[in-house]
XYZ file of C-alpha atoms in Angstrom:
355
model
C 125.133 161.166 80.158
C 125.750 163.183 83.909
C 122.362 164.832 85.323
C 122.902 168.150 87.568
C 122.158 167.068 90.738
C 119.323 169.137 92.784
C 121.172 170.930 95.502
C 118.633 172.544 98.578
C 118.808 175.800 98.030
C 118.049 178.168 100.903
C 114.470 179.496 100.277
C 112.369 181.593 102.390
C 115.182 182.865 104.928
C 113.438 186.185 105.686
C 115.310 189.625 106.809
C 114.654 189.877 110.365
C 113.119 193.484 109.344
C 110.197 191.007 107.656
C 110.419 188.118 110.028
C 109.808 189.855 113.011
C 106.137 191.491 113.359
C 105.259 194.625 114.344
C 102.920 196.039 115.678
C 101.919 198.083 112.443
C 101.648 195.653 110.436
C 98.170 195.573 108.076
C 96.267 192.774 106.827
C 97.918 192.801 103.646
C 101.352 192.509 105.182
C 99.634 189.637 106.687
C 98.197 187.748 104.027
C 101.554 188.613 101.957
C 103.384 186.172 104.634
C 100.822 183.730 104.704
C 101.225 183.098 100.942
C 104.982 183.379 101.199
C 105.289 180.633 103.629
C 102.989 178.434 101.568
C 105.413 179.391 98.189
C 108.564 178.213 100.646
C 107.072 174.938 101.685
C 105.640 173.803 97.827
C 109.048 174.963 96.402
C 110.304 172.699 99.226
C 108.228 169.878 98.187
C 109.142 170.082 94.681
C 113.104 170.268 95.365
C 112.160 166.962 97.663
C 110.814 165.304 94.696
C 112.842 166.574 91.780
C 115.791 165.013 93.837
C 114.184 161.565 94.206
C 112.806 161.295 90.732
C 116.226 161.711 89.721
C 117.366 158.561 92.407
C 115.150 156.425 90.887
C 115.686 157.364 87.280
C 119.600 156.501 87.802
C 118.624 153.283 89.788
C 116.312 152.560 86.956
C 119.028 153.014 84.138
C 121.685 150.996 85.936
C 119.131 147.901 86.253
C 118.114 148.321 82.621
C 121.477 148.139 81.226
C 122.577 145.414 83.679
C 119.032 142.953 82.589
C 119.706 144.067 78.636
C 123.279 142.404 79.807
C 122.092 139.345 80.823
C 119.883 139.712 78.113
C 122.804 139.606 75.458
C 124.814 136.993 77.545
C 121.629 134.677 76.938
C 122.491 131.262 74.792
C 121.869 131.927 70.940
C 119.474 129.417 71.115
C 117.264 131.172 73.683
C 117.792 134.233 71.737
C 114.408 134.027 69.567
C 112.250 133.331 72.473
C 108.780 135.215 72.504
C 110.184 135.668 76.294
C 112.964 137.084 75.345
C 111.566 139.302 72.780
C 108.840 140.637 75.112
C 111.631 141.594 77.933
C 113.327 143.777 74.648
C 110.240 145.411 73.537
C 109.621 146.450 77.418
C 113.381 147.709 77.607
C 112.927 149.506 74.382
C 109.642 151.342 76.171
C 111.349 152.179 79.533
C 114.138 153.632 77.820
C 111.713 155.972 75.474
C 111.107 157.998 79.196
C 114.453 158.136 80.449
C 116.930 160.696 79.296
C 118.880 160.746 76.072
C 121.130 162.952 74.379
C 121.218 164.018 70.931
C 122.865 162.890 67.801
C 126.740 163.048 67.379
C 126.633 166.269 65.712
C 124.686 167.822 68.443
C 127.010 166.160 71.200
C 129.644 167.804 69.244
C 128.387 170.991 69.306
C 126.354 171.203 72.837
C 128.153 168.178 74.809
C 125.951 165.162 76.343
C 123.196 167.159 77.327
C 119.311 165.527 77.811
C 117.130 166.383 74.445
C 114.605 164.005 75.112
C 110.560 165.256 75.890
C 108.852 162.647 78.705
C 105.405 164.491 77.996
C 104.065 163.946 74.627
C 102.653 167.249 74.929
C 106.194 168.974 74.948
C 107.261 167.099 71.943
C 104.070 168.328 70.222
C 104.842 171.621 71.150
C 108.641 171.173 69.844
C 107.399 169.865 66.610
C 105.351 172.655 65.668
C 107.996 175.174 66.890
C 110.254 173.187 64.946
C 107.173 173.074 61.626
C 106.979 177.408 62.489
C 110.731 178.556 62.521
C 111.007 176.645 59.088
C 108.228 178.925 57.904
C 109.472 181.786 59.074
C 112.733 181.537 58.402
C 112.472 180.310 54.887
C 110.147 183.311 54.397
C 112.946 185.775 55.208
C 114.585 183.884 52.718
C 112.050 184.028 50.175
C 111.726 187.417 50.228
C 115.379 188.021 50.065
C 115.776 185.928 46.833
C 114.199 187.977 44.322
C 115.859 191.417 46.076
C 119.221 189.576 45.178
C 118.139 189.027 41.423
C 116.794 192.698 40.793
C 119.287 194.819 43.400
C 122.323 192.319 41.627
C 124.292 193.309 44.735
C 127.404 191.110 45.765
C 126.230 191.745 49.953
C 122.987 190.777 49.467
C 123.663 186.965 48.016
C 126.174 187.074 50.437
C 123.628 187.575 52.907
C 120.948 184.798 51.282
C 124.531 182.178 51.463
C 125.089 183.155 55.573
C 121.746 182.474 56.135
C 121.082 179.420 54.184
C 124.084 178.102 55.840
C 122.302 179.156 59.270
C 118.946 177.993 57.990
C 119.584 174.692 57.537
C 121.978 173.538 59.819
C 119.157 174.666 62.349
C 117.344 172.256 60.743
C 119.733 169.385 61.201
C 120.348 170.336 64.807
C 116.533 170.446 65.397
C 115.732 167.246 63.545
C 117.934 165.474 65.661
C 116.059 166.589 68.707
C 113.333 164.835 66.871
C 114.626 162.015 66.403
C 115.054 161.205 69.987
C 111.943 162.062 70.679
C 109.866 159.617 67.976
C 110.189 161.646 64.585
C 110.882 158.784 61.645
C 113.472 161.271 59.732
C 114.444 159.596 56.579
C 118.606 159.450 56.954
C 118.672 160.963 53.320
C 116.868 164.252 54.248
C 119.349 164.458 57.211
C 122.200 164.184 54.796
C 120.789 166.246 52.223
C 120.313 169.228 54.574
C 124.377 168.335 55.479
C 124.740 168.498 51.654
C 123.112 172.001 51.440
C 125.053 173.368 53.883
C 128.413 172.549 52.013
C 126.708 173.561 48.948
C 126.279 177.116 49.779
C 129.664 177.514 51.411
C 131.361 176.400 47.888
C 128.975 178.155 45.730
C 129.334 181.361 47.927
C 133.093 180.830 47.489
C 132.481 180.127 43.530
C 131.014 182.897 42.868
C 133.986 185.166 43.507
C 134.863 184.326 40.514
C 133.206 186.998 37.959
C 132.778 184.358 34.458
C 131.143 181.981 37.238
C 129.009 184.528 38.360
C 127.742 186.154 35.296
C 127.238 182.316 34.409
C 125.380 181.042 37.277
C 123.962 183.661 39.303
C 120.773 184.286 37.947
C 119.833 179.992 37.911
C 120.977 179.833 41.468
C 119.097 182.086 43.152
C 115.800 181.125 41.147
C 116.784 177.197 41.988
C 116.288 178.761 45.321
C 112.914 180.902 44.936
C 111.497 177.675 43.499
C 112.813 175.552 46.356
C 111.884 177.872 49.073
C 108.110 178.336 47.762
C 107.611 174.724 47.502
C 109.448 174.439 51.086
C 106.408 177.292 52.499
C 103.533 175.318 50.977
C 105.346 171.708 52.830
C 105.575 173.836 55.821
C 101.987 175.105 55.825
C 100.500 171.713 54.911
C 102.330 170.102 57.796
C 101.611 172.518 60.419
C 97.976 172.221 59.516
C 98.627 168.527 59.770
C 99.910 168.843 63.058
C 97.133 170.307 64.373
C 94.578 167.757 63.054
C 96.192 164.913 64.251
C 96.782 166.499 67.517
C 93.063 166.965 67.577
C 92.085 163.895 66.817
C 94.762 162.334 69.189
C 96.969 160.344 66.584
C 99.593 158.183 68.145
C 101.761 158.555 65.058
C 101.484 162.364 65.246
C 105.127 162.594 66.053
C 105.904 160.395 62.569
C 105.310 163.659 60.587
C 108.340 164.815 58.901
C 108.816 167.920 56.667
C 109.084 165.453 53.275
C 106.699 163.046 53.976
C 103.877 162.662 51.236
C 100.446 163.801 51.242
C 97.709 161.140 50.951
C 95.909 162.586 48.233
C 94.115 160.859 45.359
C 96.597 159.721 42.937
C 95.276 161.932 40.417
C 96.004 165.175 42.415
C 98.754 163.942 43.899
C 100.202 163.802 40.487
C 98.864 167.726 39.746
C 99.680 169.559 42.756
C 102.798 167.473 44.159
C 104.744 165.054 41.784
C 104.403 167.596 38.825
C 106.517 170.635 40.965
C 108.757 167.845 42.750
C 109.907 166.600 38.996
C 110.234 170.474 37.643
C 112.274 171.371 40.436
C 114.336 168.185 40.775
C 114.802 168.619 37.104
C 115.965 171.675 36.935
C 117.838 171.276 39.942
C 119.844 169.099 38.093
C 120.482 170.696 35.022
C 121.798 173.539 37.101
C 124.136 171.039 38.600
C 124.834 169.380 36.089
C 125.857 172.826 33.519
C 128.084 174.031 36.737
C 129.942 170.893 36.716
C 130.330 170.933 33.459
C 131.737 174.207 32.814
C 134.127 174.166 35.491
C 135.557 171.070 33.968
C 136.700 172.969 31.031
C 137.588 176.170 32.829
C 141.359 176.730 34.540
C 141.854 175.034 37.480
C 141.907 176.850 40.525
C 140.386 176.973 44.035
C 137.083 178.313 42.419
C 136.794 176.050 39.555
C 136.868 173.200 42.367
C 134.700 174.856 44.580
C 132.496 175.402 41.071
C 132.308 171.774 40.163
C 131.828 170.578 43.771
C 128.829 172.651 43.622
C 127.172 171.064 40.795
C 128.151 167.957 41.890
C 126.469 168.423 44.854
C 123.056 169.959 42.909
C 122.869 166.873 40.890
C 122.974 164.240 43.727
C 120.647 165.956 45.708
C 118.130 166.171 42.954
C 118.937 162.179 42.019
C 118.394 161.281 45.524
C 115.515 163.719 45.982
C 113.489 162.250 43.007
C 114.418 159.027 43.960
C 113.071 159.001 47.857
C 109.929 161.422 46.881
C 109.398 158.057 44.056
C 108.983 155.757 46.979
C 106.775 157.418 48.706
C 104.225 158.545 46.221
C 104.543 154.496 45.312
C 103.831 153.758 49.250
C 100.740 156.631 49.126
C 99.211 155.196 46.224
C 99.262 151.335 47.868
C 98.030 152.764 50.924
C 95.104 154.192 48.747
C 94.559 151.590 46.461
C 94.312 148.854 49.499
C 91.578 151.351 51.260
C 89.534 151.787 48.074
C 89.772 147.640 47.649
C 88.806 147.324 51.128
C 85.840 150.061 51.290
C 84.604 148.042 47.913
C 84.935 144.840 49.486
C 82.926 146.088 52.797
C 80.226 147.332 50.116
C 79.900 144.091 48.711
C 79.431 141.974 52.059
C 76.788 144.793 53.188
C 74.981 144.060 49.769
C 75.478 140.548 50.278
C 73.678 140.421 53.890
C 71.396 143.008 52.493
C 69.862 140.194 49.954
Protein backbone atom coordinates (compact mmCIF):
# COMPACT_ATOMS: atom_id res chain seq x y z
CA UNK A 1 0.00 0.00 0.00
CA UNK A 2 1.70 3.71 -1.37
CA UNK A 3 1.52 6.59 1.44
CA UNK A 4 1.23 10.35 0.00
CA UNK A 5 4.32 11.68 0.68
CA UNK A 6 4.41 15.15 2.81
CA UNK A 7 5.53 17.77 0.38
CA UNK A 8 6.73 21.46 2.23
CA UNK A 9 4.28 23.52 1.40
CA UNK A 10 4.98 27.26 1.37
CA UNK A 11 3.41 28.66 4.61
CA UNK A 12 3.59 32.02 6.01
CA UNK A 13 4.96 33.93 2.78
CA UNK A 14 3.35 37.28 3.68
CA UNK A 15 2.21 40.14 1.02
CA UNK A 16 4.76 42.69 1.29
CA UNK A 17 1.61 45.10 2.08
CA UNK A 18 1.64 42.84 5.61
CA UNK A 19 5.30 42.11 5.82
CA UNK A 20 6.49 45.41 5.78
CA UNK A 21 5.48 47.67 8.96
CA UNK A 22 4.22 50.83 9.04
CA UNK A 23 4.20 53.24 10.89
CA UNK A 24 0.34 52.98 11.70
CA UNK A 25 0.28 49.97 12.67
CA UNK A 26 -1.75 49.22 16.27
CA UNK A 27 -1.10 46.77 18.84
CA UNK A 28 -3.48 44.44 17.50
CA UNK A 29 -1.86 44.41 14.10
CA UNK A 30 0.99 43.58 16.26
CA UNK A 31 0.00 40.83 18.30
CA UNK A 32 -1.91 39.43 15.03
CA UNK A 33 1.83 38.86 13.55
CA UNK A 34 3.23 37.65 16.57
CA UNK A 35 0.73 34.74 16.64
CA UNK A 36 1.02 34.27 12.91
CA UNK A 37 4.65 33.66 13.00
CA UNK A 38 4.26 31.24 15.89
CA UNK A 39 1.21 29.31 13.62
CA UNK A 40 4.08 29.26 10.60
CA UNK A 41 6.83 27.79 12.68
CA UNK A 42 4.44 24.85 14.65
CA UNK A 43 2.85 24.07 11.21
CA UNK A 44 6.55 23.85 10.24
CA UNK A 45 7.36 21.55 12.96
CA UNK A 46 4.57 19.32 12.33
CA UNK A 47 5.27 18.99 8.38
CA UNK A 48 9.05 18.16 9.82
CA UNK A 49 7.69 15.37 11.75
CA UNK A 50 4.77 14.05 9.76
CA UNK A 51 7.56 13.50 7.05
CA UNK A 52 9.89 11.51 9.33
CA UNK A 53 7.26 9.45 11.03
CA UNK A 54 6.46 8.37 7.71
CA UNK A 55 10.59 7.43 7.05
CA UNK A 56 10.59 5.38 9.81
CA UNK A 57 7.24 3.71 9.39
CA UNK A 58 8.46 2.51 5.73
CA UNK A 59 11.95 1.56 7.21
CA UNK A 60 10.04 -0.23 9.86
CA UNK A 61 7.76 -2.26 7.37
CA UNK A 62 10.61 -3.24 5.07
CA UNK A 63 12.61 -4.79 8.20
CA UNK A 64 9.45 -6.51 9.41
CA UNK A 65 8.72 -8.27 6.31
CA UNK A 66 12.41 -9.03 5.62
CA UNK A 67 12.85 -10.76 9.70
CA UNK A 68 9.13 -12.54 9.14
CA UNK A 69 11.33 -13.86 5.93
CA UNK A 70 13.95 -15.25 7.66
CA UNK A 71 11.46 -16.17 9.97
CA UNK A 72 9.67 -18.56 7.38
CA UNK A 73 13.07 -19.66 5.82
CA UNK A 74 13.82 -21.06 9.47
CA UNK A 75 14.35 -25.15 9.56
CA UNK A 76 10.90 -26.92 10.36
CA UNK A 77 12.43 -28.15 13.22
CA UNK A 78 13.17 -24.74 14.76
CA UNK A 79 9.78 -23.78 13.75
CA UNK A 80 7.99 -24.53 17.27
CA UNK A 81 10.53 -22.75 19.27
CA UNK A 82 9.12 -20.55 22.23
CA UNK A 83 11.89 -18.16 20.43
CA UNK A 84 10.46 -18.31 17.50
CA UNK A 85 6.98 -17.94 18.60
CA UNK A 86 7.76 -14.87 20.76
CA UNK A 87 9.55 -13.02 17.59
CA UNK A 88 5.76 -13.81 15.75
CA UNK A 89 3.65 -12.59 18.49
CA UNK A 90 5.97 -9.26 18.53
CA UNK A 91 5.60 -9.04 14.58
CA UNK A 92 1.94 -9.60 14.91
CA UNK A 93 1.95 -6.37 17.55
CA UNK A 94 4.16 -4.03 15.41
CA UNK A 95 2.12 -4.64 12.54
CA UNK A 96 -1.34 -3.80 14.58
CA UNK A 97 0.24 0.17 14.41
CA UNK A 98 1.36 0.31 11.02
CA UNK A 99 -0.96 0.95 8.15
CA UNK A 100 -3.36 -1.46 6.52
CA UNK A 101 -5.89 -1.37 4.00
CA UNK A 102 -9.23 -2.74 3.98
CA UNK A 103 -10.84 -5.91 2.90
CA UNK A 104 -10.99 -6.92 -0.86
CA UNK A 105 -14.31 -5.52 -1.32
CA UNK A 106 -13.30 -2.22 0.00
CA UNK A 107 -9.95 -2.27 -2.14
CA UNK A 108 -12.31 -2.84 -4.89
CA UNK A 109 -14.35 -0.14 -4.37
CA UNK A 110 -11.88 2.68 -2.74
CA UNK A 111 -8.33 1.24 -4.00
CA UNK A 112 -5.41 0.43 -1.34
CA UNK A 113 -6.09 3.16 0.82
CA UNK A 114 -4.97 3.11 4.91
CA UNK A 115 -8.27 2.14 7.14
CA UNK A 116 -6.44 1.34 10.05
CA UNK A 117 -6.91 3.67 13.64
CA UNK A 118 -3.21 3.85 15.63
CA UNK A 119 -5.16 5.56 18.64
CA UNK A 120 -7.53 3.35 20.35
CA UNK A 121 -9.47 6.33 20.98
CA UNK A 122 -10.28 6.84 17.16
CA UNK A 123 -11.36 3.32 16.79
CA UNK A 124 -13.70 3.89 19.77
CA UNK A 125 -14.98 6.76 18.22
CA UNK A 126 -15.44 4.76 14.74
CA UNK A 127 -17.23 2.04 16.51
CA UNK A 128 -19.85 4.00 17.98
CA UNK A 129 -20.29 6.06 14.75
CA UNK A 130 -20.40 2.85 13.16
CA UNK A 131 -23.12 1.39 16.47
CA UNK A 132 -25.18 5.21 15.63
CA UNK A 133 -25.61 5.25 11.73
CA UNK A 134 -27.06 1.62 12.18
CA UNK A 135 -29.60 3.21 14.49
CA UNK A 136 -30.39 5.81 12.55
CA UNK A 137 -30.53 4.47 9.49
CA UNK A 138 -32.51 1.42 10.32
CA UNK A 139 -34.93 3.88 11.97
CA UNK A 140 -35.65 5.61 8.64
CA UNK A 141 -36.28 2.27 7.68
CA UNK A 142 -38.53 1.36 10.33
CA UNK A 143 -40.63 4.00 9.90
CA UNK A 144 -40.87 3.54 6.23
CA UNK A 145 -42.05 -0.14 6.58
CA UNK A 146 -45.39 0.19 7.89
CA UNK A 147 -46.06 3.48 5.37
CA UNK A 148 -45.37 0.79 2.58
CA UNK A 149 -48.02 -1.72 4.08
CA UNK A 150 -50.90 0.94 4.64
CA UNK A 151 -50.03 3.60 1.53
CA UNK A 152 -49.62 -0.06 -0.72
CA UNK A 153 -47.69 2.18 -3.12
CA UNK A 154 -45.29 0.47 -5.76
CA UNK A 155 -42.52 3.82 -5.12
CA UNK A 156 -42.52 3.52 -1.71
CA UNK A 157 -41.22 -0.39 -1.41
CA UNK A 158 -39.22 0.64 -4.09
CA UNK A 159 -37.80 3.13 -1.94
CA UNK A 160 -37.52 0.63 1.42
CA UNK A 161 -35.48 -2.02 -1.51
CA UNK A 162 -32.86 1.15 -2.62
CA UNK A 163 -32.23 1.74 0.73
CA UNK A 164 -31.89 -1.62 2.21
CA UNK A 165 -29.56 -2.24 -0.57
CA UNK A 166 -27.68 1.08 0.64
CA UNK A 167 -28.19 0.17 4.27
CA UNK A 168 -26.43 -2.73 4.40
CA UNK A 169 -23.77 -2.71 2.13
CA UNK A 170 -22.71 0.35 4.41
CA UNK A 171 -22.58 -2.05 6.84
CA UNK A 172 -20.25 -4.45 5.10
CA UNK A 173 -18.00 -1.63 3.98
CA UNK A 174 -17.88 -0.33 7.62
CA UNK A 175 -17.38 -3.70 9.25
CA UNK A 176 -14.47 -4.20 7.32
CA UNK A 177 -12.93 -1.05 8.63
CA UNK A 178 -13.46 -2.89 11.82
CA UNK A 179 -11.97 -5.59 11.22
CA UNK A 180 -8.64 -4.05 10.67
CA UNK A 181 -8.86 -2.28 13.45
CA UNK A 182 -9.58 -5.34 16.24
CA UNK A 183 -13.46 -6.00 15.77
CA UNK A 184 -13.91 -10.14 15.98
CA UNK A 185 -16.76 -10.05 13.09
CA UNK A 186 -18.10 -13.48 12.78
CA UNK A 187 -17.42 -14.29 8.74
CA UNK A 188 -21.18 -15.44 8.66
CA UNK A 189 -22.65 -11.99 9.61
CA UNK A 190 -20.30 -10.55 6.90
CA UNK A 191 -21.80 -12.90 4.40
CA UNK A 192 -25.19 -12.64 5.54
CA UNK A 193 -25.26 -8.83 5.15
CA UNK A 194 -23.71 -9.85 1.31
CA UNK A 195 -26.76 -12.19 1.26
CA UNK A 196 -29.23 -9.34 2.09
CA UNK A 197 -28.05 -7.23 -0.30
CA UNK A 198 -28.75 -9.76 -3.23
CA UNK A 199 -31.89 -10.53 -1.53
CA UNK A 200 -33.50 -7.25 -1.96
CA UNK A 201 -32.24 -6.70 -5.48
CA UNK A 202 -34.16 -10.11 -6.58
CA UNK A 203 -37.10 -9.60 -4.45
CA UNK A 204 -37.38 -5.91 -5.69
CA UNK A 205 -37.12 -7.43 -9.19
CA UNK A 206 -39.80 -10.28 -8.10
CA UNK A 207 -42.15 -8.29 -7.22
CA UNK A 208 -42.86 -6.86 -10.66
CA UNK A 209 -44.60 -9.55 -11.07
CA UNK A 210 -48.37 -8.77 -9.82
CA UNK A 211 -49.47 -12.84 -8.52
CA UNK A 212 -45.94 -12.52 -6.66
CA UNK A 213 -46.81 -9.43 -5.24
CA UNK A 214 -50.30 -9.84 -4.09
CA UNK A 215 -48.63 -13.16 -2.69
CA UNK A 216 -45.73 -11.91 -0.85
CA UNK A 217 -45.90 -8.36 -0.22
CA UNK A 218 -47.57 -8.03 2.86
CA UNK A 219 -44.98 -11.05 4.71
CA UNK A 220 -42.03 -9.21 3.33
CA UNK A 221 -42.27 -6.05 4.51
CA UNK A 222 -43.46 -7.28 8.10
CA UNK A 223 -40.28 -9.92 7.93
CA UNK A 224 -38.70 -6.56 7.78
CA UNK A 225 -40.58 -4.44 10.63
CA UNK A 226 -39.78 -7.44 12.83
CA UNK A 227 -36.14 -7.54 11.77
CA UNK A 228 -35.54 -3.90 11.93
CA UNK A 229 -37.12 -3.53 15.61
CA UNK A 230 -35.10 -6.28 16.91
CA UNK A 231 -32.00 -4.67 14.87
CA UNK A 232 -32.91 -0.97 17.08
CA UNK A 233 -33.06 -2.76 20.44
CA UNK A 234 -29.23 -4.71 19.30
CA UNK A 235 -28.22 -1.30 18.36
CA UNK A 236 -29.27 0.45 21.57
CA UNK A 237 -27.96 -2.32 23.83
CA UNK A 238 -24.59 -2.14 22.16
CA UNK A 239 -24.11 1.46 22.10
CA UNK A 240 -24.88 1.49 25.78
CA UNK A 241 -22.33 -1.26 25.93
CA UNK A 242 -19.88 0.74 24.33
CA UNK A 243 -19.97 3.28 26.59
CA UNK A 244 -19.58 1.12 29.75
CA UNK A 245 -16.76 -0.63 28.69
CA UNK A 246 -15.17 2.46 27.49
CA UNK A 247 -15.68 3.68 31.00
CA UNK A 248 -14.42 1.13 32.68
CA UNK A 249 -11.41 0.84 30.22
CA UNK A 250 -12.03 -2.77 28.73
CA UNK A 251 -9.28 -4.00 26.52
CA UNK A 252 -11.76 -6.14 24.60
CA UNK A 253 -14.02 -3.10 24.02
CA UNK A 254 -13.27 -3.24 20.36
CA UNK A 255 -14.55 -7.24 20.39
CA UNK A 256 -18.17 -5.89 20.42
CA UNK A 257 -19.99 -6.76 17.37
CA UNK A 258 -23.64 -5.93 16.43
CA UNK A 259 -24.71 -9.96 17.00
CA UNK A 260 -22.83 -10.79 19.78
CA UNK A 261 -24.92 -12.15 22.85
CA UNK A 262 -25.87 -10.53 25.93
CA UNK A 263 -24.63 -12.09 29.20
CA UNK A 264 -27.77 -12.30 30.87
CA UNK A 265 -29.05 -14.98 33.24
CA UNK A 266 -30.04 -17.90 31.29
CA UNK A 267 -33.48 -17.52 32.31
CA UNK A 268 -33.90 -14.01 30.72
CA UNK A 269 -31.78 -14.62 28.18
CA UNK A 270 -34.24 -17.18 27.10
CA UNK A 271 -37.37 -14.40 27.61
CA UNK A 272 -36.12 -11.33 26.16
CA UNK A 273 -33.50 -12.72 23.46
CA UNK A 274 -33.70 -16.45 22.30
CA UNK A 275 -37.61 -16.31 22.34
CA UNK A 276 -37.70 -13.18 19.43
CA UNK A 277 -34.41 -14.65 17.71
CA UNK A 278 -36.46 -18.19 17.19
CA UNK A 279 -39.91 -16.20 16.14
CA UNK A 280 -38.16 -14.24 13.72
CA UNK A 281 -35.76 -16.88 12.38
CA UNK A 282 -38.85 -18.95 12.16
CA UNK A 283 -40.81 -17.03 10.37
CA UNK A 284 -38.09 -15.87 8.38
CA UNK A 285 -38.02 -19.10 7.06
CA UNK A 286 -41.36 -19.96 6.36
CA UNK A 287 -41.43 -16.83 4.28
CA UNK A 288 -38.54 -18.29 2.42
CA UNK A 289 -39.40 -21.26 2.33
CA UNK A 290 -43.48 -20.51 0.80
CA UNK A 291 -41.57 -18.10 -1.90
CA UNK A 292 -39.50 -20.88 -3.02
CA UNK A 293 -42.02 -22.97 -3.13
CA UNK A 294 -44.47 -21.23 -5.15
CA UNK A 295 -42.20 -20.13 -7.70
CA UNK A 296 -41.34 -23.72 -8.28
CA UNK A 297 -44.73 -24.38 -9.55
CA UNK A 298 -45.27 -21.06 -11.27
CA UNK A 299 -44.03 -20.42 -15.21
CA UNK A 300 -40.65 -19.97 -15.57
CA UNK A 301 -39.41 -16.72 -16.29
CA UNK A 302 -36.87 -14.10 -15.14
CA UNK A 303 -39.20 -13.37 -12.08
CA UNK A 304 -40.03 -16.78 -11.06
CA UNK A 305 -36.06 -17.18 -10.75
CA UNK A 306 -35.53 -14.07 -9.20
CA UNK A 307 -38.75 -15.36 -6.87
CA UNK A 308 -37.20 -18.60 -5.82
CA UNK A 309 -33.68 -17.14 -5.40
CA UNK A 310 -35.31 -15.01 -2.93
CA UNK A 311 -36.63 -17.59 -0.72
CA UNK A 312 -33.77 -19.45 -1.09
CA UNK A 313 -31.87 -16.88 0.18
CA UNK A 314 -34.59 -16.17 3.34
CA UNK A 315 -34.24 -19.70 4.37
CA UNK A 316 -30.38 -19.93 4.59
CA UNK A 317 -30.08 -16.89 6.31
CA UNK A 318 -32.53 -17.88 8.95
CA UNK A 319 -30.71 -21.63 9.12
CA UNK A 320 -27.46 -20.00 9.53
CA UNK A 321 -28.83 -17.24 11.76
CA UNK A 322 -30.37 -19.74 14.31
CA UNK A 323 -27.55 -21.77 14.03
CA UNK A 324 -24.60 -19.06 15.00
CA UNK A 325 -27.10 -17.15 17.61
CA UNK A 326 -27.22 -21.31 19.11
CA UNK A 327 -23.54 -21.12 19.76
CA UNK A 328 -23.40 -18.31 21.40
CA UNK A 329 -26.21 -18.44 23.84
CA UNK A 330 -24.36 -22.11 24.50
CA UNK A 331 -20.89 -20.05 25.01
CA UNK A 332 -23.01 -17.28 27.40
CA UNK A 333 -24.47 -19.82 29.45
CA UNK A 334 -20.78 -21.70 30.10
CA UNK A 335 -19.38 -18.45 30.72
CA UNK A 336 -22.18 -18.08 33.44
CA UNK A 337 -22.36 -21.33 34.74
CA UNK A 338 -18.31 -21.43 35.31
CA UNK A 339 -18.70 -17.85 37.27
CA UNK A 340 -21.59 -19.06 39.44
CA UNK A 341 -19.31 -22.48 40.15
CA UNK A 342 -16.48 -20.33 40.85
CA UNK A 343 -18.27 -17.52 43.13
CA UNK A 344 -19.72 -20.86 45.06
CA UNK A 345 -16.47 -22.35 45.30
CA UNK A 346 -14.83 -18.90 46.69
CA UNK A 347 -17.88 -19.03 49.28
CA UNK A 348 -16.97 -22.26 50.43
CA UNK A 349 -13.07 -21.66 51.05
CA UNK A 350 -14.15 -18.25 52.91
CA UNK A 351 -16.47 -20.53 55.12
CA UNK A 352 -13.85 -22.95 55.36
CA UNK A 353 -11.09 -20.39 56.83
CA UNK A 354 -13.95 -18.81 58.60
CA UNK A 355 -14.28 -22.16 60.93
Amino acid sequence: MSETPVTATPVGVAPAAVAEEGEGETQEIKALKGQHEELVASFQRYQSALKELQSTRASLQSEIKAFKGGLGALPSADQAHPCVEACRSDMTSMQYFLPRAGSRLFRLIFGSMNVRFVQLSERIAYKQEFERYKARFGLVLLVLLPLSLLLANPHLDQAFGIMSVMYYSIIVLRESVLKVNGSRINLWWTAHHILTVAISQTSGVAMRNPAFRSRFRVLTLSLGMLVFGFQQVQTKYQLRRLRLMTALAKTEVMSVTSHETVSFRPDLMARFLLLPILFINVYQMWVGYSMAAYGLTSPWDRDTLCMVASGAGFSIMAIGNLLKSGRAVRRQTSKHQSMVRGKSLARLFDSAKQQ
